[in-house]
């Protein structure tokens, strides 16, 4: 009887594992980045905090990540707004601003246009150009890379929950 229980448990665990693997495989890196972008707004505090639930999510260039973020923002309640490259000029704050690829000139322009935006992009080069958070791959997983020096300039405070899951880089300014 004991042997049967052990075998039964093993088969149940194996079945659960086989059933769940396709579910995990359906999410791409772009999907994960979109979810990260949405969650970043909950893990940061802005200097001018009017309505904390009314966040503005902006995407400077069209991308799969931006499309995914738009779907998430539109599906949630709470007064959030999504702006793409064409409508971004009508945004007042752009709390979260994602840039698929950027130059130093574009980052500088966006920093002056949206001084309290959390500028997010891809790779260490984005941080070197003045970006605040970049998505990087660590051990085959997407992780945020945060330049605390660049974030500090914007007056945004990041919560410890975000800092604990991120890679931190100290960029001398």
Tab-separated table of C-alpha atoms in Angstrom:
chain	number	residue	atom	x	y	z
A	1	UNK	CA	0.000	0.000	0.000
A	2	UNK	CA	2.834	2.407	0.870
A	3	UNK	CA	4.543	1.606	-2.440
A	4	UNK	CA	1.293	2.370	-4.288
A	5	UNK	CA	0.980	5.798	-2.575
A	6	UNK	CA	4.534	6.716	-3.522
A	7	UNK	CA	3.968	5.640	-7.108
A	8	UNK	CA	0.661	7.507	-7.184
A	9	UNK	CA	2.338	10.708	-5.900
A	10	UNK	CA	5.132	10.375	-8.425
A	11	UNK	CA	2.662	9.952	-11.288
A	12	UNK	CA	0.593	12.908	-10.063
A	13	UNK	CA	3.673	15.139	-9.855
A	14	UNK	CA	4.876	14.001	-13.263
A	15	UNK	CA	1.430	14.640	-14.737
A	16	UNK	CA	1.250	18.084	-13.157
A	17	UNK	CA	4.718	18.930	-14.466
A	18	UNK	CA	3.918	17.772	-18.002
A	19	UNK	CA	0.631	19.656	-17.928
A	20	UNK	CA	2.208	22.892	-16.707
A	21	UNK	CA	5.254	23.031	-19.019
A	22	UNK	CA	3.272	24.144	-22.100
A	23	UNK	CA	1.626	26.868	-20.008
A	24	UNK	CA	5.003	28.309	-19.019
A	25	UNK	CA	6.341	28.056	-22.558
A	26	UNK	CA	3.634	30.303	-23.987
A	27	UNK	CA	5.122	33.501	-22.515
A	28	UNK	CA	7.808	35.212	-24.563
A	29	UNK	CA	10.488	37.600	-23.331
A	30	UNK	CA	8.396	40.465	-24.703
A	31	UNK	CA	5.387	39.309	-22.645
A	32	UNK	CA	7.516	39.244	-19.498
A	33	UNK	CA	8.903	42.705	-20.230
A	34	UNK	CA	5.357	44.033	-20.669
A	35	UNK	CA	4.338	42.673	-17.267
A	36	UNK	CA	7.489	44.083	-15.666
A	37	UNK	CA	6.696	47.524	-17.113
A	38	UNK	CA	3.188	47.444	-15.705
A	39	UNK	CA	4.418	46.317	-12.269
A	40	UNK	CA	7.220	48.911	-12.104
A	41	UNK	CA	4.593	51.611	-11.531
A	42	UNK	CA	3.506	49.834	-8.343
A	43	UNK	CA	7.085	49.612	-7.090
A	44	UNK	CA	8.084	53.252	-7.508
A	45	UNK	CA	7.113	56.549	-5.910
A	46	UNK	CA	7.126	59.784	-7.887
A	47	UNK	CA	7.901	63.231	-6.450
A	48	UNK	CA	4.544	64.718	-7.467
A	49	UNK	CA	2.155	62.033	-6.363
A	50	UNK	CA	-1.371	63.200	-7.106
A	51	UNK	CA	-3.632	60.254	-7.824
A	52	UNK	CA	-1.421	57.231	-7.166
A	53	UNK	CA	-3.606	54.912	-9.234
A	54	UNK	CA	-3.648	57.085	-12.378
A	55	UNK	CA	-0.351	56.135	-13.979
A	56	UNK	CA	0.665	57.004	-17.516
A	57	UNK	CA	2.459	54.312	-19.499
A	58	UNK	CA	4.296	55.537	-22.592
A	59	UNK	CA	6.143	53.756	-25.391
A	60	UNK	CA	8.474	55.907	-27.495
A	61	UNK	CA	8.626	53.500	-30.442
A	62	UNK	CA	6.305	50.764	-31.659
A	63	UNK	CA	7.284	47.309	-30.421
A	64	UNK	CA	5.904	43.950	-29.319
A	65	UNK	CA	6.609	44.945	-25.716
A	66	UNK	CA	4.567	48.110	-26.181
A	67	UNK	CA	1.699	46.160	-27.729
A	68	UNK	CA	1.701	43.793	-24.749
A	69	UNK	CA	1.802	46.680	-22.280
A	70	UNK	CA	-1.122	48.356	-24.039
A	71	UNK	CA	-3.224	45.196	-23.656
A	72	UNK	CA	-2.422	44.977	-19.947
A	73	UNK	CA	-3.173	48.659	-19.284
A	74	UNK	CA	-6.465	48.512	-21.180
A	75	UNK	CA	-7.524	45.350	-19.311
A	76	UNK	CA	-6.955	46.832	-15.830
A	77	UNK	CA	-9.180	49.202	-13.919
A	78	UNK	CA	-7.791	52.204	-12.105
A	79	UNK	CA	-7.520	55.117	-14.493
A	80	UNK	CA	-4.189	54.220	-16.088
A	81	UNK	CA	-3.493	55.543	-19.551
A	82	UNK	CA	-1.369	54.225	-22.418
A	83	UNK	CA	0.382	56.458	-24.931
A	84	UNK	CA	2.308	55.321	-27.987
A	85	UNK	CA	4.769	57.271	-30.138
A	86	UNK	CA	1.983	59.172	-31.931
A	87	UNK	CA	-0.003	60.138	-28.801
A	88	UNK	CA	2.826	60.522	-26.276
A	89	UNK	CA	2.994	64.306	-26.663
A	90	UNK	CA	-0.464	64.570	-25.051
A	91	UNK	CA	0.705	62.723	-21.914
A	92	UNK	CA	1.300	64.940	-18.907
A	93	UNK	CA	3.761	62.807	-16.936
A	94	UNK	CA	4.625	59.452	-18.542
A	95	UNK	CA	5.391	57.652	-15.283
A	96	UNK	CA	6.713	54.602	-17.152
A	97	UNK	CA	8.441	55.330	-20.467
A	98	UNK	CA	9.708	52.367	-22.500
A	99	UNK	CA	12.169	52.798	-25.362
A	100	UNK	CA	12.887	49.685	-27.447
A	101	UNK	CA	16.165	51.122	-28.739
A	102	UNK	CA	17.542	54.579	-28.176
A	103	UNK	CA	20.347	56.992	-28.831
A	104	UNK	CA	21.880	59.355	-26.291
A	105	UNK	CA	20.086	62.245	-28.023
A	106	UNK	CA	16.664	60.573	-27.732
A	107	UNK	CA	17.206	59.703	-24.067
A	108	UNK	CA	18.275	63.287	-23.341
A	109	UNK	CA	15.234	64.652	-25.186
A	110	UNK	CA	12.843	62.349	-23.302
A	111	UNK	CA	14.443	63.221	-19.954
A	112	UNK	CA	13.829	66.920	-20.542
A	113	UNK	CA	10.317	66.357	-21.924
A	114	UNK	CA	9.337	63.999	-19.064
A	115	UNK	CA	11.693	64.789	-16.144
A	116	UNK	CA	9.919	62.454	-13.705
A	117	UNK	CA	9.537	59.491	-16.056
A	118	UNK	CA	11.141	56.152	-15.299
A	119	UNK	CA	13.088	55.546	-18.543
A	120	UNK	CA	13.273	51.842	-19.354
A	121	UNK	CA	15.011	50.118	-22.255
A	122	UNK	CA	17.188	47.134	-23.132
A	123	UNK	CA	20.778	46.213	-22.327
A	124	UNK	CA	23.747	47.770	-20.576
A	125	UNK	CA	24.240	50.221	-23.438
A	126	UNK	CA	20.877	51.804	-22.559
A	127	UNK	CA	22.147	52.441	-19.020
A	128	UNK	CA	25.439	53.825	-20.373
A	129	UNK	CA	23.468	56.280	-22.543
A	130	UNK	CA	21.583	57.609	-19.496
A	131	UNK	CA	18.677	55.181	-19.123
A	132	UNK	CA	17.419	54.213	-15.679
A	133	UNK	CA	16.307	50.586	-15.987
A	134	UNK	CA	17.266	48.108	-18.686
A	135	UNK	CA	16.141	44.568	-19.310
A	136	UNK	CA	19.023	42.098	-19.374
A	137	UNK	CA	19.308	38.329	-19.578
A	138	UNK	CA	20.803	36.602	-16.516
A	139	UNK	CA	20.894	32.792	-16.338
A	140	UNK	CA	18.488	32.632	-19.279
A	141	UNK	CA	15.956	34.887	-17.519
A	142	UNK	CA	14.889	38.472	-18.072
A	143	UNK	CA	15.882	40.733	-15.158
A	144	UNK	CA	15.853	44.474	-14.603
A	145	UNK	CA	19.217	46.233	-14.426
A	146	UNK	CA	18.900	49.473	-12.452
A	147	UNK	CA	21.171	52.502	-12.437
A	148	UNK	CA	20.395	53.994	-9.040
A	149	UNK	CA	22.354	57.141	-9.942
A	150	UNK	CA	20.179	57.823	-12.995
A	151	UNK	CA	16.963	57.071	-11.104
A	152	UNK	CA	17.987	59.406	-8.279
A	153	UNK	CA	18.316	62.334	-10.725
A	154	UNK	CA	14.618	62.023	-11.583
A	155	UNK	CA	13.447	62.197	-7.976
A	156	UNK	CA	11.808	58.770	-8.228
A	157	UNK	CA	12.185	56.394	-5.283
A	158	UNK	CA	12.237	52.677	-6.042
A	159	UNK	CA	10.872	50.280	-3.455
A	160	UNK	CA	13.025	47.583	-1.928
A	161	UNK	CA	10.885	44.851	-3.538
A	162	UNK	CA	12.063	46.003	-6.970
A	163	UNK	CA	15.661	46.533	-5.918
A	164	UNK	CA	15.817	43.041	-4.399
A	165	UNK	CA	14.979	41.289	-7.703
A	166	UNK	CA	17.134	43.544	-9.887
A	167	UNK	CA	20.791	43.774	-10.775
A	168	UNK	CA	22.130	47.116	-9.539
A	169	UNK	CA	24.778	49.094	-11.371
A	170	UNK	CA	26.553	52.079	-9.903
A	171	UNK	CA	27.178	54.529	-12.711
A	172	UNK	CA	29.439	57.416	-11.762
A	173	UNK	CA	28.044	60.694	-12.982
